[in-house]
């Protein structure tokens, strides 16, 4: 089977919302690109369109939802989605979408996707002319169907069992080949009917600050702030108590002998009837 052949023309810049689908090679541009549409092809051409867009968005979830809505509004759908949200570092979060857009709405939808969701960082387009491949597959399908019809007519006139088996085996082989060709034909039809747009949404460098700012108000935030304040106050009190404890122990150790001496003195005084013990210096 003939292989798909890339469209001639080398490369062209990215398409704009007002231009038709393009075929001349591929293009890539940054946010400052001016935008030049790829050349529109005749209706008889079979072109596979693909594009890749990278957009920086402040709110990734909202941008992904808007991209999905734009695709569905054009009659397309989301074929895959990959979300990588980094809670610790929100500015490192990404969402990757693969969108299938009808070829007729591809230029306008691509323009909206690259301009309405945030700051476009990069974009590239590719077009592959598979007109010859589609024609080749269609011709082979027609030939296989005709061969099967002829073999079935021959099967009705087969005289011997061996002839019947031989013809039936040939029919089975042709039907298997036809099923493969029909599957390829359906895949080509879908690929040429729907353009594939791979969209990468990256978080803004200020996403972390924005998230903290959004979480600054509300009852729950106030409750958290109060709880953290209580924890800090208790921590200060416990820290002070821990710092004073060694000094308290030392004071207790030093005060204990004085306390025992005073008790002994009071006990002796009480035992002598309130009379103070004689002064040894007054004795002869």
Coordinates of C-alpha atoms in Angstrom, one line a residue:
X1 CA 0.0 0.0 0.0
X2 CA 1.2 3.4 -0.8
X3 CA 2.5 5.4 2.2
X4 CA 1.1 8.8 3.2
X5 CA 3.1 11.5 1.5
X6 CA 3.8 14.8 3.3
X7 CA 2.5 17.9 1.7
X8 CA 4.9 19.8 -0.4
X9 CA 6.0 23.3 0.4
X10 CA 8.4 22.9 3.3
X11 CA 6.9 25.0 6.2
X12 CA 4.5 27.8 6.9
X13 CA 3.6 29.9 9.9
X14 CA 0.8 29.1 12.3
X15 CA -2.8 29.6 11.2
X16 CA -5.2 32.3 12.3
X17 CA -8.9 32.1 13.3
X18 CA -10.1 33.5 10.0
X19 CA -8.1 31.3 7.7
X20 CA -8.9 27.8 6.3
X21 CA -7.1 24.6 7.1
X22 CA -3.6 24.3 5.8
X23 CA -1.3 21.7 4.3
X24 CA 2.1 23.1 3.5
X25 CA 4.3 21.4 6.0
X26 CA 4.5 22.6 9.6
X27 CA 5.1 25.7 11.6
X28 CA 6.1 26.8 15.1
X29 CA 5.8 30.2 16.7
X30 CA 6.1 31.9 20.1
X31 CA 3.8 34.4 21.7
X32 CA 5.0 37.2 19.5
X33 CA 4.3 35.6 16.2
X34 CA 2.2 37.5 13.7
X35 CA 0.4 34.5 12.3
X36 CA 0.2 33.3 8.7
X37 CA -2.4 30.8 7.7
X38 CA -1.5 27.6 5.9
X39 CA -2.7 27.3 2.3
X40 CA -6.3 26.0 2.0
X41 CA -6.6 22.8 0.0
X42 CA -9.2 21.8 -2.6
X43 CA -12.2 19.9 -1.3
X44 CA -11.0 16.7 -3.1
X45 CA -7.8 16.6 -1.0
X46 CA -7.5 14.4 2.0
X47 CA -5.4 16.2 4.7
X48 CA -4.5 15.2 8.2
X49 CA -4.1 18.3 10.4
X50 CA -2.3 18.3 13.7
X51 CA -1.3 21.2 16.0
X52 CA 0.4 21.7 19.3
X53 CA -0.2 24.7 21.5
X54 CA 1.4 25.7 24.9
X55 CA -0.5 28.3 26.9
X56 CA 0.3 29.8 30.3
X57 CA -2.9 30.2 32.4
X58 CA -3.6 31.7 35.8
X59 CA -6.2 29.1 36.6
X60 CA -5.4 25.8 35.0
X61 CA -8.7 24.1 35.8
X62 CA -10.8 26.9 34.4
X63 CA -8.6 27.1 31.3
X64 CA -9.0 23.3 30.7
X65 CA -12.8 23.7 31.1
X66 CA -12.8 26.5 28.6
X67 CA -10.8 24.5 26.1
X68 CA -13.2 21.6 26.4
X69 CA -16.1 23.9 25.8
X70 CA -14.5 25.4 22.7
X71 CA -13.9 21.9 21.3
X72 CA -17.4 20.7 21.9
X73 CA -19.0 23.9 20.6
X74 CA -17.1 23.2 17.3
X75 CA -18.5 19.7 17.2
X76 CA -15.3 18.0 18.5
X77 CA -14.4 16.2 21.7
X78 CA -11.6 15.6 24.2
X79 CA -9.8 12.3 23.3
X80 CA -7.4 12.4 26.3
X81 CA -6.5 14.5 29.4
X82 CA -3.6 14.3 31.7
X83 CA -3.6 16.5 34.9
X84 CA -0.5 17.0 37.0
X85 CA -1.3 19.3 39.9
X86 CA 1.5 20.1 42.4
X87 CA -0.1 21.3 45.7
X88 CA 3.2 22.2 47.2
X89 CA 4.3 24.2 44.2
X90 CA 1.2 25.3 42.3
X91 CA 3.4 27.1 39.7
X92 CA 4.7 23.7 38.5
X93 CA 1.2 22.3 37.7
X94 CA 0.3 21.3 34.1
X95 CA -2.7 20.0 32.3
X96 CA -2.4 18.3 28.9
X97 CA -5.4 17.9 26.6
X98 CA -5.8 16.2 23.2
X99 CA -8.7 17.7 21.3
X100 CA -10.4 16.4 18.2
X101 CA -11.7 19.3 16.1
X102 CA -13.8 18.9 12.9
X103 CA -11.5 20.0 9.9
X104 CA -14.0 22.6 8.8
X105 CA -13.9 24.3 12.2
X106 CA -10.2 23.7 12.9
X107 CA -8.7 27.1 12.0
X108 CA -11.2 29.2 14.0
X109 CA -11.1 26.8 17.0
X110 CA -7.3 26.7 17.0
X111 CA -7.2 30.5 17.0
X112 CA -9.6 30.7 20.0
X113 CA -7.6 28.1 21.9
X114 CA -4.3 29.9 21.4
X115 CA -5.7 33.4 22.3
X116 CA -8.6 33.1 24.8
X117 CA -7.2 30.9 27.5
X118 CA -4.1 32.8 28.6
X119 CA -0.6 33.7 27.3
X120 CA 0.4 31.7 24.3
X121 CA 4.0 30.4 24.7
X122 CA 4.4 28.3 21.6
X123 CA 2.4 26.8 18.7
X124 CA 3.1 24.6 15.8
X125 CA 1.0 23.1 13.0
X126 CA 1.5 20.2 10.7
X127 CA -0.4 18.9 7.7
X128 CA -0.1 15.6 5.9
X129 CA -1.5 15.0 2.5
X130 CA -2.9 11.5 2.4
X131 CA -5.0 11.9 -0.8
X132 CA -3.0 9.3 -2.7
X133 CA -3.2 6.8 0.3
X134 CA -7.0 7.3 0.5
X135 CA -7.4 6.7 -3.2
X136 CA -5.2 3.6 -3.0
X137 CA -7.1 2.1 -0.1
X138 CA -10.5 2.9 -1.8
X139 CA -9.3 1.2 -5.0
X140 CA -8.2 -1.9 -3.1
X141 CA -11.5 -2.1 -1.2
X142 CA -13.3 -2.0 -4.5
X143 CA -11.1 -4.7 -6.0
X144 CA -11.5 -6.9 -2.9
X145 CA -15.3 -6.6 -3.0
X146 CA -15.3 -7.5 -6.7
X147 CA -13.1 -10.5 -6.2
X148 CA -15.3 -11.8 -3.4
X149 CA -18.4 -11.4 -5.6
X150 CA -16.7 -13.4 -8.4
X151 CA -15.5 -16.1 -6.0
X152 CA -19.0 -16.5 -4.6
X153 CA -20.4 -16.9 -8.1
X154 CA -17.7 -19.5 -8.9
X155 CA -18.6 -21.2 -5.6
X156 CA -22.1 -21.8 -6.8
X157 CA -20.8 -23.6 -9.9
X158 CA -18.1 -25.7 -8.2
X159 CA -18.6 -29.3 -9.1
X160 CA -16.4 -31.2 -6.6
X161 CA -15.8 -31.0 -2.9
X162 CA -12.1 -30.0 -3.4
X163 CA -13.1 -27.2 -5.7
X164 CA -15.7 -26.0 -3.1
X165 CA -13.0 -26.0 -0.4
X166 CA -10.5 -24.2 -2.5
X167 CA -12.9 -21.5 -3.5
X168 CA -14.1 -21.1 0.0
X169 CA -10.6 -20.6 1.3
X170 CA -10.0 -18.0 -1.3
X171 CA -13.2 -16.2 -0.2
X172 CA -12.1 -16.3 3.4
X173 CA -8.7 -14.8 2.5
X174 CA -10.3 -12.0 0.5
X175 CA -12.8 -11.2 3.3
X176 CA -10.0 -11.0 5.8
X177 CA -8.1 -8.6 3.6
X178 CA -11.2 -6.6 3.0
X179 CA -11.9 -6.2 6.7
X180 CA -8.4 -4.9 7.2
X181 CA -8.8 -2.4 4.3
X182 CA -12.1 -1.2 5.6
X183 CA -10.6 -0.6 9.0
X184 CA -7.8 1.4 7.5
X185 CA -10.4 3.3 5.4
X186 CA -12.4 4.2 8.5
X187 CA -9.3 5.3 10.3
X188 CA -8.2 7.6 7.4
X189 CA -11.7 9.0 7.2
X190 CA -11.7 9.9 10.9
X191 CA -8.2 11.4 10.8
X192 CA -9.0 13.6 7.8
X193 CA -12.4 14.6 9.2
X194 CA -11.0 15.6 12.6
X195 CA -7.9 17.7 13.3
X196 CA -5.9 16.8 16.4
X197 CA -4.9 19.6 18.7
X198 CA -2.5 18.8 21.6
X199 CA -2.8 21.5 24.2
X200 CA -0.4 22.0 27.1
X201 CA -1.6 24.3 29.9
X202 CA 1.1 25.5 32.3
X203 CA 0.6 27.4 35.5
X204 CA 1.5 31.0 35.9
X205 CA 4.6 31.8 38.1
X206 CA 2.2 33.7 40.4
X207 CA -0.2 30.7 40.8
X208 CA 1.2 29.9 44.3
X209 CA 0.8 33.5 45.5
X210 CA -2.7 33.6 44.0
X211 CA -3.7 30.4 45.7
X212 CA -2.5 31.7 49.1
X213 CA -4.3 35.0 48.6
X214 CA -7.5 33.2 47.8
X215 CA -7.2 31.1 51.0
X216 CA -6.7 34.2 53.1
X217 CA -10.3 34.9 54.0
X218 CA -13.4 32.9 55.2
X219 CA -14.5 31.2 58.4
X220 CA -12.2 28.2 57.9
X221 CA -9.2 30.4 57.3
X222 CA -10.0 32.3 60.5
X223 CA -10.4 29.1 62.4
X224 CA -7.1 27.9 61.2
X225 CA -5.5 31.3 62.1
X226 CA -7.0 31.1 65.6
X227 CA -5.8 27.5 66.1
X228 CA -2.3 28.4 65.0
X229 CA -2.3 31.4 67.4
X230 CA -3.4 29.1 70.3
X231 CA -0.7 26.6 69.5
X232 CA 1.9 29.4 69.4
X233 CA 0.7 30.8 72.8
X234 CA 0.8 27.3 74.5
X235 CA 4.2 26.8 72.9
X236 CA 5.5 30.0 74.4
X237 CA 4.1 29.1 77.9
X238 CA 5.6 25.6 77.8
X239 CA 8.9 27.0 76.6
X240 CA 9.0 29.4 79.5
X241 CA 8.1 26.7 82.0
X242 CA 10.8 24.4 80.6
X243 CA 13.4 27.2 80.8
X244 CA 12.4 28.0 84.5
X245 CA 12.3 24.4 85.7
X246 CA 16.1 23.9 86.2
X247 CA 16.2 27.1 88.3
X248 CA 13.2 25.9 90.4
X249 CA 14.9 22.6 91.1
X250 CA 18.1 24.3 92.2
X251 CA 16.2 26.7 94.5
X252 CA 14.4 23.8 96.0
X253 CA 17.6 21.9 96.7
X254 CA 19.2 25.0 98.3
X255 CA 16.1 25.8 100.4
X256 CA 15.6 22.3 101.8
X257 CA 18.6 22.4 104.3
X258 CA 17.4 25.8 105.6
X259 CA 13.8 24.4 105.9
X260 CA 15.1 21.3 107.9
X261 CA 17.2 23.6 110.2
X262 CA 14.3 25.8 111.0
X263 CA 12.1 22.9 111.8
X264 CA 14.8 21.5 114.1
X265 CA 15.2 24.8 115.9
X266 CA 11.4 25.1 116.4
X267 CA 11.2 21.6 117.7
X268 CA 14.0 22.2 120.3
X269 CA 12.4 25.4 121.4
X270 CA 9.1 23.7 121.9
X271 CA 10.7 20.9 123.8
X272 CA 12.4 23.3 126.3
X273 CA 9.1 25.0 127.2
X274 CA 9.6 28.1 125.1
X275 CA 13.0 28.9 126.8
X276 CA 15.7 29.6 124.5
X277 CA 18.7 27.3 124.8
X278 CA 21.6 28.7 127.0
X279 CA 24.3 30.6 125.3
X280 CA 27.5 28.7 125.6
X281 CA 29.5 31.9 125.8
X282 CA 27.8 32.9 129.1
X283 CA 28.9 29.8 131.1
X284 CA 31.8 30.2 133.6

